[in-house]
Tab-separated table of C-alpha atoms in Angstrom:
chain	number	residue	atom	x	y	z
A	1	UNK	CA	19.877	-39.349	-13.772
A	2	UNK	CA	17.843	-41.925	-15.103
A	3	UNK	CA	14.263	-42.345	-13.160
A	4	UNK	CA	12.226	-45.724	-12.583
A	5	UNK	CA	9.106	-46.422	-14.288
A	6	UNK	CA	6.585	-43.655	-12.669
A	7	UNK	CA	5.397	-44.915	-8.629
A	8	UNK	CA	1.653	-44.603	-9.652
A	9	UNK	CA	2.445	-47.576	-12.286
A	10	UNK	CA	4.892	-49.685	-10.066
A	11	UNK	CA	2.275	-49.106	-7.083
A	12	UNK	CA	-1.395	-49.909	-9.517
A	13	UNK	CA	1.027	-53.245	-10.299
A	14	UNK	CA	1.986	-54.142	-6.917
A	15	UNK	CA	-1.566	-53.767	-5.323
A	16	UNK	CA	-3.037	-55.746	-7.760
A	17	UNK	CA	-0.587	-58.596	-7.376
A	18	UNK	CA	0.545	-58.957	-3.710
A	19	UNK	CA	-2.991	-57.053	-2.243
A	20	UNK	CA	-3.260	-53.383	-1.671
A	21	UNK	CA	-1.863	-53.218	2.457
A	22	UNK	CA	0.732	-50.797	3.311
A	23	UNK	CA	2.088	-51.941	6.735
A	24	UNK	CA	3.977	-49.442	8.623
A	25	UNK	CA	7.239	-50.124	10.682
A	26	UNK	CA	6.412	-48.276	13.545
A	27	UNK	CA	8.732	-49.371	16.568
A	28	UNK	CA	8.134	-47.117	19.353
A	29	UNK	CA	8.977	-48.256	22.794
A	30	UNK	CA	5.868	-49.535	23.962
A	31	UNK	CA	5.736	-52.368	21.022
A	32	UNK	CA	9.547	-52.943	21.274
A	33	UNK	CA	9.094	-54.274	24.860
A	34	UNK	CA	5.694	-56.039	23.655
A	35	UNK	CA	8.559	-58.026	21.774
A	36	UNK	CA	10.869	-58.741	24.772
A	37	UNK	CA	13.263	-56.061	22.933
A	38	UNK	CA	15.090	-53.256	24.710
A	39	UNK	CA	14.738	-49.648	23.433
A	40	UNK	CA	18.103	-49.096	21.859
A	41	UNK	CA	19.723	-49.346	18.453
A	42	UNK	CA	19.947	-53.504	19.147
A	43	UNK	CA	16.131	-53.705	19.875
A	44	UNK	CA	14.993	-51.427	16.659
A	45	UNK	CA	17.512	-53.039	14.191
A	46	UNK	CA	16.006	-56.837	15.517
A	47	UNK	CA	12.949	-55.209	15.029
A	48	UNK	CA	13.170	-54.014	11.536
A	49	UNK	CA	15.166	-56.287	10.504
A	50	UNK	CA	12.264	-58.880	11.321
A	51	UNK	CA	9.053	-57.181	9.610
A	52	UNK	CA	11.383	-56.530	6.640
A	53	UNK	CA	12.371	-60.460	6.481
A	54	UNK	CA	8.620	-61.332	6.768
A	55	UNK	CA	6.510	-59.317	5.431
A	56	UNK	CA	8.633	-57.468	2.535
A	57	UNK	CA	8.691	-59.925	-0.304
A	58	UNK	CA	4.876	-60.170	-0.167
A	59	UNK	CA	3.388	-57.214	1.003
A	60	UNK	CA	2.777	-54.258	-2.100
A	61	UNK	CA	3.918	-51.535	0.717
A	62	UNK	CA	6.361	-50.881	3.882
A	63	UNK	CA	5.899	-47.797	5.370
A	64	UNK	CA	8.775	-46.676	8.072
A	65	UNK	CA	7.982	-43.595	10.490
A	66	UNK	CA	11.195	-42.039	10.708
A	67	UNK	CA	11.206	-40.323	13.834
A	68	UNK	CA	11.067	-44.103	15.326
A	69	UNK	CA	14.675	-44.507	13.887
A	70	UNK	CA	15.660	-40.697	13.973
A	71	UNK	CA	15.107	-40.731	17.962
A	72	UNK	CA	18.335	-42.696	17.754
A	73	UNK	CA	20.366	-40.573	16.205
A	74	UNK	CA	22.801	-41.316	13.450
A	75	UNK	CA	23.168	-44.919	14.183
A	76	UNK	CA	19.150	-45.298	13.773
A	77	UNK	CA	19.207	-43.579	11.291
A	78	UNK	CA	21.775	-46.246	9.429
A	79	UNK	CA	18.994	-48.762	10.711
A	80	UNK	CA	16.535	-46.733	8.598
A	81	UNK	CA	18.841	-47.043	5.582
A	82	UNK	CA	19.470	-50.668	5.953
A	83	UNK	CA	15.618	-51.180	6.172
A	84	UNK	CA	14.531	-49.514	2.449
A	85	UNK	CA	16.774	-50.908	0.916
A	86	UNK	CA	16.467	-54.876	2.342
A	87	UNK	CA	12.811	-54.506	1.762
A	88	UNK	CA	13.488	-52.489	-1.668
A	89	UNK	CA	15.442	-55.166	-2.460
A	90	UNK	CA	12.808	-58.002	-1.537
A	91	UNK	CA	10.041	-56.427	-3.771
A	92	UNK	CA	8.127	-54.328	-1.347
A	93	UNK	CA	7.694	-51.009	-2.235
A	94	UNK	CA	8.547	-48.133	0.082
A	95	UNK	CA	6.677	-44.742	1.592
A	96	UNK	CA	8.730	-42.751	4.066
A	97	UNK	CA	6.526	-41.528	6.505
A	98	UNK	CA	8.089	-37.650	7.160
A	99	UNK	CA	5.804	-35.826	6.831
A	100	UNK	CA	8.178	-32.951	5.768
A	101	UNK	CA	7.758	-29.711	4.663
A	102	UNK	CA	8.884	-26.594	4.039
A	103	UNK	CA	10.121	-23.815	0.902
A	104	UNK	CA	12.240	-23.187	-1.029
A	105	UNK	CA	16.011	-24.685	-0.714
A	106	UNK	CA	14.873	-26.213	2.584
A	107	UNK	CA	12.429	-28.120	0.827
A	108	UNK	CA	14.664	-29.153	-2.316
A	109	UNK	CA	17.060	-30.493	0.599
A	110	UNK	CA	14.317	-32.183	2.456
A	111	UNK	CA	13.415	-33.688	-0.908
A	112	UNK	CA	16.809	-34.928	-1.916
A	113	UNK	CA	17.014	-37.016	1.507
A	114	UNK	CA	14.189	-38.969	-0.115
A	115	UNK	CA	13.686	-38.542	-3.234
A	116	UNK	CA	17.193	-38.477	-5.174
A	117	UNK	CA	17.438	-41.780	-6.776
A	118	UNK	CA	21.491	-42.505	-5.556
A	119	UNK	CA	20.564	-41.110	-1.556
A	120	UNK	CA	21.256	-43.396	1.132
A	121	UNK	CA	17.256	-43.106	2.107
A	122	UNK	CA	15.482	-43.320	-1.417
A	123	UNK	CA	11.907	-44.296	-1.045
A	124	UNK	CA	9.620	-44.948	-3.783
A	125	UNK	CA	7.321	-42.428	-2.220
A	126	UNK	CA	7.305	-39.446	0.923
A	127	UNK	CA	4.795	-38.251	3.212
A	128	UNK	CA	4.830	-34.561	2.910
A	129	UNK	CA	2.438	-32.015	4.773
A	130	UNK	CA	1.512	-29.145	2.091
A	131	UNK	CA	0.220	-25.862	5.287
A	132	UNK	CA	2.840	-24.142	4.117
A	133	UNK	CA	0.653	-23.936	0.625
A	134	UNK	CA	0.820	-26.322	-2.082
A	135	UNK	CA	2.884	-24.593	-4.048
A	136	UNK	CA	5.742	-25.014	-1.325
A	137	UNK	CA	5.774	-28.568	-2.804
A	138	UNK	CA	7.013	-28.231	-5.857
A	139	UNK	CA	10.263	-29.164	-5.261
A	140	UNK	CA	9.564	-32.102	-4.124
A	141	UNK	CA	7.220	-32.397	-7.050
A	142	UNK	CA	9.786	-31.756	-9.273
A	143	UNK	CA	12.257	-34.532	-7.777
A	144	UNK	CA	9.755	-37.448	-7.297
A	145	UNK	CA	8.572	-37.215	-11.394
A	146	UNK	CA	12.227	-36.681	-12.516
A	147	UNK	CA	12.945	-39.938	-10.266
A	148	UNK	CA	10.376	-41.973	-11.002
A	149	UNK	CA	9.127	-41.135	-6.704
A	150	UNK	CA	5.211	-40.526	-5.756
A	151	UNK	CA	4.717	-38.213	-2.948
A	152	UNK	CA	1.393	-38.326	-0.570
A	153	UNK	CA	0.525	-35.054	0.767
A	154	UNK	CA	-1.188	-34.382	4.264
A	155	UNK	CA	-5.441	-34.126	2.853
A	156	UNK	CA	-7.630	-35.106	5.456
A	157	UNK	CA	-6.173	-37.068	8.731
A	158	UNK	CA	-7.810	-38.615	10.902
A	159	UNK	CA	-6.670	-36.616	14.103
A	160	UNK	CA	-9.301	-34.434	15.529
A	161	UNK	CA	-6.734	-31.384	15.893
A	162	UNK	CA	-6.377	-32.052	11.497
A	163	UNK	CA	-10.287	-30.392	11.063
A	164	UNK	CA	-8.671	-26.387	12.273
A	165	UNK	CA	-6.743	-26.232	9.416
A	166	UNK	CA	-7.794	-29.442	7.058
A	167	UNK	CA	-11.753	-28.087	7.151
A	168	UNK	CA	-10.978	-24.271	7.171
A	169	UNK	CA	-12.951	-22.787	4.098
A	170	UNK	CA	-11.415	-19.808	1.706
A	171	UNK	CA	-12.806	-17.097	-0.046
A	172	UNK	CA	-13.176	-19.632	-2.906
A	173	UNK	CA	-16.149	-21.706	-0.727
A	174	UNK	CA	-13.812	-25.200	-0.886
A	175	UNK	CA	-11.731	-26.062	2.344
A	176	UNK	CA	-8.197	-26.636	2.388
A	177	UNK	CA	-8.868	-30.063	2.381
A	178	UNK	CA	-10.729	-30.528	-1.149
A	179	UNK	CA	-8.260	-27.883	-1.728
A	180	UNK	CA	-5.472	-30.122	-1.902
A	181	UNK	CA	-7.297	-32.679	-3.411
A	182	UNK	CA	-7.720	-30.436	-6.314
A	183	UNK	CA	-3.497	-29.935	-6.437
A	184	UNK	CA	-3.272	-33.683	-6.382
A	185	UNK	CA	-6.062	-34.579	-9.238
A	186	UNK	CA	-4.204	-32.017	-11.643
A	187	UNK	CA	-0.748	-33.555	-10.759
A	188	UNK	CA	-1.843	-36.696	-12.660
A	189	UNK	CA	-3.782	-35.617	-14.962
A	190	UNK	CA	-3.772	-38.059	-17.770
A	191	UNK	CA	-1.438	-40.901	-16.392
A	192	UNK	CA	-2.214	-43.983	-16.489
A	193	UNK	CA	-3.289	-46.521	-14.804
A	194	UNK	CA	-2.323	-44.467	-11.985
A	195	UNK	CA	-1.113	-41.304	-10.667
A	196	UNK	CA	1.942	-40.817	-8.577
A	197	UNK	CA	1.083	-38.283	-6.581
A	198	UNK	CA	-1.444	-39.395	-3.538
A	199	UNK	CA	-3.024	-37.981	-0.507
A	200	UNK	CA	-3.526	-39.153	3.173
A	201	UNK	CA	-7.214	-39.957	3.916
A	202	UNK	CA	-8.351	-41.640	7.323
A	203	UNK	CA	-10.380	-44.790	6.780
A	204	UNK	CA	-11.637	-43.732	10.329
A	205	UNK	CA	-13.196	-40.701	8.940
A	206	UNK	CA	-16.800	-41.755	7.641
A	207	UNK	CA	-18.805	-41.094	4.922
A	208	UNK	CA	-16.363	-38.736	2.566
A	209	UNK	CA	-19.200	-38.546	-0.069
A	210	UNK	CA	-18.701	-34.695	0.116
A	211	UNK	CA	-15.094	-34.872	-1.287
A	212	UNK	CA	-14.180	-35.553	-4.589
A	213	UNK	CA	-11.655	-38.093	-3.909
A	214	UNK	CA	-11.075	-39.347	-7.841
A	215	UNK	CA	-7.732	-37.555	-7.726
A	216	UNK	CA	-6.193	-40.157	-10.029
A	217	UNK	CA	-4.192	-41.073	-7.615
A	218	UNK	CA	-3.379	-43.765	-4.828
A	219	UNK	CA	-5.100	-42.415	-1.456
A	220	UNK	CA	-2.786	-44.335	1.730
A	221	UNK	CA	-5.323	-44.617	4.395
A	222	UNK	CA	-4.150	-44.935	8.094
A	223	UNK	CA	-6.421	-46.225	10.750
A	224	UNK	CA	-7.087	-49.752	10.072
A	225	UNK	CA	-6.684	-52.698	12.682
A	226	UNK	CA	-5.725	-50.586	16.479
A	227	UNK	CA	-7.133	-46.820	15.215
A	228	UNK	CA	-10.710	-48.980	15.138
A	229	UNK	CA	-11.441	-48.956	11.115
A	230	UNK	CA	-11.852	-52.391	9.458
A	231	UNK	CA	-11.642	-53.736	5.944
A	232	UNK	CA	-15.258	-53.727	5.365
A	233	UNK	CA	-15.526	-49.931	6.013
A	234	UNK	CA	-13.389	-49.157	3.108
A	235	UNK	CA	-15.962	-48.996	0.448
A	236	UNK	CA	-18.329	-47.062	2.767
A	237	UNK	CA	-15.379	-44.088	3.211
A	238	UNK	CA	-13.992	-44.098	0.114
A	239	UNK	CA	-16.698	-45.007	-2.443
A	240	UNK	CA	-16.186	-45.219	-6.243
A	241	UNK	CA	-11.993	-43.943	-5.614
A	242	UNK	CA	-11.796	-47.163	-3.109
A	243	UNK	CA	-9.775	-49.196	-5.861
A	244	UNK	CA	-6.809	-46.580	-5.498
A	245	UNK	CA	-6.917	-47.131	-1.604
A	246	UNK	CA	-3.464	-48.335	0.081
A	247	UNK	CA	-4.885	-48.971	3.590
A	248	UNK	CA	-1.982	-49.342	6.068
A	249	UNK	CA	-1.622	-51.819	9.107
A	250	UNK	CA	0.662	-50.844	11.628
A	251	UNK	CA	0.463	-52.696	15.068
A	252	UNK	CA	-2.650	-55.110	13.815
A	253	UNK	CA	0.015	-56.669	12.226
A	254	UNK	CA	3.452	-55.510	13.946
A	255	UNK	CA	1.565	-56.838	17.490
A	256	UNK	CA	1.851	-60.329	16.408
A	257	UNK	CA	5.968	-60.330	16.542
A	258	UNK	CA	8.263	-61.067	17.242
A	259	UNK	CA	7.283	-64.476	15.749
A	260	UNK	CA	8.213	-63.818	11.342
A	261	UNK	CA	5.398	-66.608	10.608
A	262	UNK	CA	3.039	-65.087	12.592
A	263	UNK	CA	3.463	-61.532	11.180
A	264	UNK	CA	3.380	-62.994	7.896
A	265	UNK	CA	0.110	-64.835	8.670
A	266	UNK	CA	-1.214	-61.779	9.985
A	267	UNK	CA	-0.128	-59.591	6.669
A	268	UNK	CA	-1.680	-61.837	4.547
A	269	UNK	CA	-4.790	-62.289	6.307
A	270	UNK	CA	-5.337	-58.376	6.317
A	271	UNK	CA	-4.147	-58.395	2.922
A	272	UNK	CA	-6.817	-60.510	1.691
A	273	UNK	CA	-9.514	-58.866	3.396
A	274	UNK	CA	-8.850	-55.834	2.125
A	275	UNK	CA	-8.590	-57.538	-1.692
A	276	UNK	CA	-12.630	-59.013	-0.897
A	277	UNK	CA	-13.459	-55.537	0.878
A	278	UNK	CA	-12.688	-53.574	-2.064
A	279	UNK	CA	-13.536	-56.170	-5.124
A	280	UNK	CA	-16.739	-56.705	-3.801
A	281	UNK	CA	-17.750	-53.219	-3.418
């Protein structure tokens, strides 16, 4: 099986020529009505269908949460698989959000569904939470570098239930948290530009100054636009690493549908703000 050129590369590329925003495809109920849509297969394939066909050939990222397409069952699911590849197809690059995890075989299956370069649901990159210990990754690890995949692994959300386990400090003095930073900065050791294997940081989370966030790697930060973080904070959170940021946008941009120019508009205009947040820091 013959891989792509490594994510970290195809990602460092991307950001630097459409803009580093990841905007997710998130369509829950609530924001399928906001669109007139009904909450069925019909409503989430119009949906998806329309932030791919906007956004897609100009944004660096799309970033579907599955369980908005798995709550459908298998015919979501073939919504899913429609939607990597169209926007796959139009440029954009894509991260699964699925936050899986697990050992062993269950794992290597989980990473398969995502990972294997000829599966119906290959992403260029998956969510995966590591509290089942790092080494429950691997493989996942394995898969993404033999496939040319990135992974980004669960580091420090920005839910306030995250701290019990992300902030919990071992016999070593670090918390889990730097802990897994740690895993990450030895994954890509040495590559360049850019590592593929990332961690999730909230750009709602403050000053991070006591984490060593250089991982060599891209860090995909939730929270901008509705969660209350802006642009501007980006350099303030993420200091010297905030080059390697992929900030995603869900509904500050997915609110302005169902109208394709409008999400577009609203893409872009995120898209640049980001570019002047984090040049100008």
């Amino acid at each position: 099986m013959s891989g792509l050129e490594p994510f970290g590369a195809r990602l460092r590329r991307a950001m630097d020529e459409r803009g580093p925003l990841c905007v997710g495809i998130d369509p829950h109920a609530s924001l399928l009505a906001e669109w007139g849509l009904n909450d069925d297969v019909a409503g989430l394939e119009r949906f998806s269908r329309t932030v791919v066909e906007a956004v897609a050939d100009r944004v660096a990222v799309l970033k579907p949460q599955s369980a908005f397409f798995e709550r459908f069952g298998s015919r979501g699911v073939a919504v899913l698989e429609k939607s990597v590849a169209e926007a796959r197809a139009a440029g954009a690059l894509v991260v699964m959000d699925a936050k899986r995890g697990d050992i062993g075989s269950t794992m290597a299956a989980y990473a398969e569904s995502f990972l294997r370069k000829d599966a119906p649901l290959f992403s260029d990159a998956l969510t995966v939470s590591p509290y089942l210990g790092y080494g429950s990754l691997s493989p996942a690890v394995a898969l993404a570098r033999e496939s040319g995949a990135g992974l980004f692994v669960l580091a420090l959300t920005s839910n306030p239930e995250g701290g019990e386990v992300q902030h919990a400090v071992r016999s070593d003095g670090r918390n889990v948290a730097a802990t897994m930073l740690g895993h990450l900065a030895a994954e890509n050791t040495g590559e360049e530009p850019l590592g593929s294997f990332g961690a999730v940081v909230g750009a709602t989370l403050g000053d991070l100054s006591t984490y060593d966030l250089d991982i060599n790697g891209p860090l995909l930060a939730p929270g901008i636009g509705a969660q209350g973080a802006e642009p501007a904070d980006l350099p303030g959170v993420f200091g010297a690493a905030v080059r390697n940021v992929v900030p995603n946008v869900s509904r500050g941009v997915l609110r302005h549908g169902p109208d394709a120019v409008a999400l577009r508009d609203a893409a872009e205009r995120f898209a640049e703000e980001i570019r002047q947040a984090v040049t100008s820091s």
